[in-house]
Amino acid sequence: GENVEQHPSTLSVQEGDSAVIKCTYSDSASNYFPWYKQELGKRPQLIIDIRSNVGEKKDQRIAVTLNKTAKHFSLHITETQPEDSAVYFCAASNGAAGNKLTFGGGTRVLVKP
Amino acid sequence: GAVVSQHPSRVICKSGTSVKIECRSLDFQATTMFWYRQFPKQSLMLMATSNEGSKATYEQGVEKDKFLINHASLTLSTLTVTSAHPEDSSFYICSAFSFRDRERETQYFGPGTRLLVL
């Protein structure tokens, strides 16, 4: 089955700086890669996603890049703000295999004011 | 966006009792619902996939007789934790897959149910 590795596990940045989280996946058949933000005790919220036919996607301060050959994808947050502090999860799924999401281990991001 | 609700939001029960958690898609029909478990400071682990009108598919290591899943309609799936024990204490989250958003393959998550077994 799919295995998703996520790094780093914790990330502390100064407000205004950029944050980068990286994930690798093992199943070359995976074709959908969402990123979720989860605040303590809350549900995961989809912040951005990318499909395998696209190499990069951007939404305001958030961008995701995908390298299918190397089987890794990254989340980039620019101009970080204190409200960006949360746990971020990457995930991968294969639509042909029932859309099951396999999550990375999570990254706890702390944005210091 | 699509709305998914869960009930109850938190439950405390005694060891040996059974607990039922409901997951509802409020404004769309969910052909598939997923059940996840999340322990403190850990990631979400998929427990089972629930398809309307058919038996659930359980992930390796998840006891199907302990975690009973019923998906009786396109808007409701239930997870029953039978004979709960303290080690079953966790945050249980469901997600619903919208057939209308099939191209986006988006899963919408419920708010979660925190289970504490004493």
mmCIF file of C-alpha atoms in Angstrom:
data_model
loop_
_atom_site.group_PDB
_atom_site.id
_atom_site.type_symbol
_atom_site.label_atom_id
_atom_site.label_comp_id
_atom_site.label_asym_id
_atom_site.label_seq_id
_atom_site.Cartn_x
_atom_site.Cartn_y
_atom_site.Cartn_z
ATOM 1 C CA GLY A 1 0.000 0.000 0.000
ATOM 2 C CA GLU A 2 0.837 3.674 -0.046
ATOM 3 C CA ASN A 3 3.286 5.144 2.437
ATOM 4 C CA VAL A 4 3.633 8.899 2.938
ATOM 5 C CA GLU A 5 6.567 10.428 4.798
ATOM 6 C CA GLN A 6 6.416 14.047 5.964
ATOM 7 C CA HIS A 7 9.206 16.360 7.156
ATOM 8 C CA PRO A 8 9.875 18.177 9.355
ATOM 9 C CA SER A 9 7.721 17.071 12.265
ATOM 10 C CA THR A 10 7.961 20.521 13.843
ATOM 11 C CA LEU A 11 8.727 23.880 12.280
ATOM 12 C CA SER A 12 9.154 27.197 14.016
ATOM 13 C CA VAL A 13 9.323 30.350 11.899
ATOM 14 C CA GLN A 14 9.297 34.060 12.514
ATOM 15 C CA GLU A 15 6.212 35.948 11.392
ATOM 16 C CA GLY A 16 6.655 37.066 7.811
ATOM 17 C CA ASP A 17 9.102 34.317 6.907
ATOM 18 C CA SER A 18 8.308 31.367 4.661
ATOM 19 C CA ALA A 19 7.556 27.805 5.745
ATOM 20 C CA VAL A 20 8.205 24.720 3.643
ATOM 21 C CA ILE A 21 6.940 21.221 4.379
ATOM 22 C CA LYS A 22 7.989 18.243 2.281
ATOM 23 C CA CYS A 23 6.335 14.879 1.668
ATOM 24 C CA THR A 24 7.340 11.773 -0.231
ATOM 25 C CA TYR A 25 5.071 8.971 -1.335
ATOM 26 C CA SER A 26 5.746 5.415 -2.390
ATOM 27 C CA ASP A 27 2.920 4.444 -4.771
ATOM 28 C CA SER A 28 3.502 5.769 -8.277
ATOM 29 C CA ALA A 29 -0.213 5.227 -9.003
ATOM 30 C CA SER A 30 -1.212 7.968 -6.528
ATOM 31 C CA ASN A 31 -2.656 10.881 -8.445
ATOM 32 C CA TYR A 32 -4.219 13.256 -5.917
ATOM 33 C CA PHE A 33 -2.318 15.128 -3.204
ATOM 34 C CA PRO A 34 -4.235 17.322 -0.743
ATOM 35 C CA TRP A 35 -2.874 19.338 2.151
ATOM 36 C CA TYR A 36 -4.857 19.788 5.345
ATOM 37 C CA LYS A 37 -4.554 22.213 8.239
ATOM 38 C CA GLN A 38 -5.743 20.997 11.607
ATOM 39 C CA GLU A 39 -6.120 23.148 14.677
ATOM 40 C CA LEU A 40 -6.223 21.549 18.104
ATOM 41 C CA GLY A 41 -9.376 19.490 18.578
ATOM 42 C CA LYS A 42 -10.803 20.479 15.215
ATOM 43 C CA ARG A 43 -11.398 18.751 11.930
ATOM 44 C CA PRO A 44 -8.783 18.793 9.153
ATOM 45 C CA GLN A 45 -9.432 21.630 6.715
ATOM 46 C CA LEU A 46 -8.398 21.316 3.090
ATOM 47 C CA ILE A 47 -6.118 24.235 2.205
ATOM 48 C CA ILE A 48 -4.851 23.242 -1.208
ATOM 49 C CA ASP A 49 -4.630 20.173 -3.407
ATOM 50 C CA ILE A 50 -2.886 19.134 -6.593
ATOM 51 C CA ARG A 51 -3.443 16.432 -9.124
ATOM 52 C CA SER A 52 -0.715 14.451 -10.807
ATOM 53 C CA ASN A 53 -1.123 16.175 -14.170
ATOM 54 C CA VAL A 54 -0.026 19.502 -12.684
ATOM 55 C CA GLY A 55 3.407 20.452 -11.381
ATOM 56 C CA GLU A 56 2.534 23.502 -9.327
ATOM 57 C CA LYS A 57 -0.504 25.249 -7.915
ATOM 58 C CA LYS A 58 -0.805 28.492 -6.016
ATOM 59 C CA ASP A 59 -3.527 30.081 -3.924
ATOM 60 C CA GLN A 60 -2.561 33.446 -2.444
ATOM 61 C CA ARG A 61 0.157 32.765 0.166
ATOM 62 C CA ILE A 62 0.024 28.991 -0.274
ATOM 63 C CA ALA A 63 1.605 26.961 -3.043
ATOM 64 C CA VAL A 64 2.170 23.283 -3.665
ATOM 65 C CA THR A 65 4.702 21.708 -5.992
ATOM 66 C CA LEU A 66 4.710 18.128 -7.234
ATOM 67 C CA ASN A 67 7.572 16.091 -8.669
ATOM 68 C CA LYS A 68 6.087 12.864 -9.985
ATOM 69 C CA THR A 69 9.411 11.425 -11.037
ATOM 70 C CA ALA A 70 10.891 11.784 -7.588
ATOM 71 C CA LYS A 71 7.542 11.099 -5.923
ATOM 72 C CA HIS A 72 7.600 14.084 -3.648
ATOM 73 C CA PHE A 73 5.480 17.169 -3.133
ATOM 74 C CA SER A 74 5.895 20.254 -1.002
ATOM 75 C CA LEU A 75 3.795 22.920 0.667
ATOM 76 C CA HIS A 76 5.063 26.492 0.684
ATOM 77 C CA ILE A 77 3.558 29.175 2.887
ATOM 78 C CA THR A 78 4.850 32.688 2.331
ATOM 79 C CA GLU A 79 4.524 35.718 4.593
ATOM 80 C CA THR A 80 3.520 33.543 7.528
ATOM 81 C CA GLN A 81 1.136 34.907 10.133
ATOM 82 C CA PRO A 82 0.436 33.752 13.706
ATOM 83 C CA GLU A 83 -2.882 32.300 12.570
ATOM 84 C CA ASP A 84 -0.955 29.917 10.320
ATOM 85 C CA SER A 85 0.153 28.096 13.474
ATOM 86 C CA ALA A 86 -1.391 24.611 13.342
ATOM 87 C CA VAL A 87 -0.607 21.049 12.371
ATOM 88 C CA TYR A 88 -0.365 20.455 8.640
ATOM 89 C CA PHE A 89 -0.878 17.074 7.009
ATOM 90 C CA CYS A 90 -0.070 15.997 3.506
ATOM 91 C CA ALA A 91 -1.924 13.061 1.975
ATOM 92 C CA ALA A 92 -2.007 10.972 -1.171
ATOM 93 C CA SER A 93 -4.688 8.938 -2.855
ATOM 94 C CA ASN A 94 -5.349 6.960 -5.982
ATOM 95 C CA GLY A 95 -8.752 7.478 -7.521
ATOM 96 C CA ALA A 96 -8.662 4.039 -9.072
ATOM 97 C CA ALA A 97 -8.160 2.492 -5.645
ATOM 98 C CA GLY A 98 -11.198 3.934 -3.962
ATOM 99 C CA ASN A 99 -9.929 7.425 -3.110
ATOM 100 C CA LYS A 100 -8.506 6.311 0.227
ATOM 101 C CA LEU A 101 -6.298 8.989 1.703
ATOM 102 C CA THR A 102 -2.959 8.026 3.217
ATOM 103 C CA PHE A 103 -1.710 10.772 5.512
ATOM 104 C CA GLY A 104 1.777 11.886 6.355
ATOM 105 C CA GLY A 105 2.794 12.120 9.993
ATOM 106 C CA GLY A 106 2.046 15.826 10.261
ATOM 107 C CA THR A 107 4.069 18.985 10.811
ATOM 108 C CA ARG A 108 3.446 21.211 13.788
ATOM 109 C CA VAL A 109 4.032 24.777 12.625
ATOM 110 C CA LEU A 110 4.555 27.592 15.080
ATOM 111 C CA VAL A 111 4.687 31.135 13.778
ATOM 112 C CA LYS A 112 6.283 33.429 16.298
ATOM 113 C CA PRO A 113 5.103 37.058 16.311
ATOM 114 C CA GLY B 1 -18.520 23.686 0.488
ATOM 115 C CA ALA B 2 -20.128 20.429 1.555
ATOM 116 C CA VAL B 3 -21.047 19.990 5.230
ATOM 117 C CA VAL B 4 -20.445 16.862 7.271
ATOM 118 C CA SER B 5 -21.666 16.528 10.845
ATOM 119 C CA GLN B 6 -20.836 14.044 13.571
ATOM 120 C CA HIS B 7 -22.701 13.158 16.718
ATOM 121 C CA PRO B 8 -21.854 13.113 19.523
ATOM 122 C CA SER B 9 -18.923 15.528 19.648
ATOM 123 C CA ARG B 10 -17.605 13.875 22.783
ATOM 124 C CA VAL B 11 -18.565 10.873 24.842
ATOM 125 C CA ILE B 12 -17.374 9.332 28.081
ATOM 126 C CA CYS B 13 -18.287 5.743 28.754
ATOM 127 C CA LYS B 14 -17.428 2.887 31.053
ATOM 128 C CA SER B 15 -15.221 0.037 29.950
ATOM 129 C CA GLY B 16 -17.243 -2.757 28.351
ATOM 130 C CA THR B 17 -20.034 -0.595 26.998
ATOM 131 C CA SER B 18 -20.762 0.146 23.339
ATOM 132 C CA VAL B 19 -20.744 3.578 21.761
ATOM 133 C CA LYS B 20 -22.354 4.635 18.487
ATOM 134 C CA ILE B 21 -21.062 7.568 16.459
ATOM 135 C CA GLU B 22 -23.054 9.050 13.608
ATOM 136 C CA CYS B 23 -21.662 10.752 10.527
ATOM 137 C CA ARG B 24 -24.011 12.695 8.277
ATOM 138 C CA SER B 25 -23.535 14.520 5.012
ATOM 139 C CA LEU B 26 -25.964 17.412 5.337
ATOM 140 C CA ASP B 27 -26.206 18.878 1.864
ATOM 141 C CA PHE B 28 -24.920 16.222 -0.499
ATOM 142 C CA GLN B 29 -25.109 12.509 -1.128
ATOM 143 C CA ALA B 30 -22.033 10.634 -0.067
ATOM 144 C CA THR B 31 -21.527 7.361 -1.885
ATOM 145 C CA THR B 32 -18.484 6.681 0.244
ATOM 146 C CA MET B 33 -17.625 7.579 3.818
ATOM 147 C CA PHE B 34 -14.325 6.960 5.531
ATOM 148 C CA TRP B 35 -13.657 6.487 9.238
ATOM 149 C CA TYR B 36 -10.382 7.603 10.758
ATOM 150 C CA ARG B 37 -8.884 7.401 14.219
ATOM 151 C CA GLN B 38 -6.433 9.949 15.548
ATOM 152 C CA PHE B 39 -4.477 9.519 18.767
ATOM 153 C CA PRO B 40 -3.033 12.596 20.507
ATOM 154 C CA LYS B 41 -0.255 14.266 18.531
ATOM 155 C CA GLN B 42 -0.471 11.644 15.807
ATOM 156 C CA SER B 43 -1.726 11.515 12.267
ATOM 157 C CA LEU B 44 -5.070 10.294 10.980
ATOM 158 C CA MET B 45 -5.192 6.557 10.446
ATOM 159 C CA LEU B 46 -7.830 5.141 8.147
ATOM 160 C CA MET B 47 -9.917 2.482 9.855
ATOM 161 C CA ALA B 48 -12.446 1.557 7.202
ATOM 162 C CA THR B 49 -14.191 2.574 4.008
ATOM 163 C CA SER B 50 -17.962 2.584 4.074
ATOM 164 C CA ASN B 51 -19.995 2.346 0.894
ATOM 165 C CA GLU B 52 -23.746 2.824 0.896
ATOM 166 C CA GLY B 53 -25.622 -0.441 0.808
ATOM 167 C CA SER B 54 -22.593 -2.702 1.087
ATOM 168 C CA LYS B 55 -20.269 -4.052 3.730
ATOM 169 C CA ALA B 56 -17.476 -1.844 4.948
ATOM 170 C CA THR B 57 -13.882 -2.519 3.942
ATOM 171 C CA TYR B 58 -11.551 -2.524 6.928
ATOM 172 C CA GLU B 59 -7.879 -1.650 6.947
ATOM 173 C CA GLN B 60 -5.362 -4.201 8.082
ATOM 174 C CA GLY B 61 -5.259 -4.516 11.839
ATOM 175 C CA VAL B 62 -8.738 -3.054 12.447
ATOM 176 C CA GLU B 63 -11.124 -5.532 14.033
ATOM 177 C CA LYS B 64 -14.375 -5.532 12.105
ATOM 178 C CA ASP B 65 -16.266 -7.194 14.957
ATOM 179 C CA LYS B 66 -15.181 -4.479 17.345
ATOM 180 C CA PHE B 67 -15.765 -1.500 15.073
ATOM 181 C CA LEU B 68 -19.126 -2.049 13.430
ATOM 182 C CA ILE B 69 -19.891 0.196 10.489
ATOM 183 C CA ASN B 70 -23.272 0.675 8.892
ATOM 184 C CA HIS B 71 -23.911 2.867 5.856
ATOM 185 C CA ALA B 72 -27.651 2.601 5.473
ATOM 186 C CA SER B 73 -28.215 5.659 3.311
ATOM 187 C CA LEU B 74 -26.346 8.119 1.124
ATOM 188 C CA THR B 75 -26.265 10.635 3.973
ATOM 189 C CA LEU B 76 -25.602 8.542 7.070
ATOM 190 C CA SER B 77 -22.887 6.191 8.265
ATOM 191 C CA THR B 78 -22.507 4.940 11.819
ATOM 192 C CA LEU B 79 -19.519 3.561 13.688
ATOM 193 C CA THR B 80 -20.196 1.464 16.772
ATOM 194 C CA VAL B 81 -17.311 0.745 19.107
ATOM 195 C CA THR B 82 -18.352 -2.459 20.839
ATOM 196 C CA SER B 83 -17.122 -3.443 24.296
ATOM 197 C CA ALA B 84 -15.005 -0.322 24.490
ATOM 198 C CA HIS B 85 -11.778 -0.368 26.491
ATOM 199 C CA PRO B 86 -9.493 2.467 27.623
ATOM 200 C CA GLU B 87 -7.155 1.845 24.687
ATOM 201 C CA ASP B 88 -10.046 2.718 22.344
ATOM 202 C CA SER B 89 -10.022 6.268 23.700
ATOM 203 C CA SER B 90 -9.260 8.453 20.714
ATOM 204 C CA PHE B 91 -10.540 11.107 18.311
ATOM 205 C CA TYR B 92 -12.731 9.486 15.673
ATOM 206 C CA ILE B 93 -13.260 11.456 12.467
ATOM 207 C CA CYS B 94 -15.374 10.599 9.469
ATOM 208 C CA SER B 95 -15.106 11.986 5.982
ATOM 209 C CA ALA B 96 -17.549 11.887 3.124
ATOM 210 C CA PHE B 97 -16.775 11.676 -0.538
ATOM 211 C CA SER B 98 -19.095 13.661 -2.724
ATOM 212 C CA PHE B 99 -20.054 12.005 -5.970
ATOM 213 C CA ARG B 100 -20.686 15.463 -7.428
ATOM 214 C CA ASP B 101 -17.076 16.420 -6.671
ATOM 215 C CA ARG B 102 -15.731 13.211 -8.034
ATOM 216 C CA GLU B 103 -13.412 15.005 -10.391
ATOM 217 C CA ARG B 104 -11.850 16.892 -7.519
ATOM 218 C CA GLU B 105 -11.703 13.800 -5.326
ATOM 219 C CA THR B 106 -12.351 15.985 -2.312
ATOM 220 C CA GLN B 107 -13.138 14.469 1.020
ATOM 221 C CA TYR B 108 -15.091 16.555 3.493
ATOM 222 C CA PHE B 109 -14.349 15.881 7.135
ATOM 223 C CA GLY B 110 -16.724 15.809 10.054
ATOM 224 C CA PRO B 111 -15.836 17.698 13.254
ATOM 225 C CA GLY B 112 -14.777 14.522 15.031
ATOM 226 C CA THR B 113 -15.901 12.634 18.129
ATOM 227 C CA ARG B 114 -13.690 12.457 21.157
ATOM 228 C CA LEU B 115 -14.177 9.144 22.952
ATOM 229 C CA LEU B 116 -12.932 8.592 26.482
ATOM 230 C CA VAL B 117 -13.329 5.117 27.943
ATOM 231 C CA LEU B 118 -12.909 4.920 31.697
#
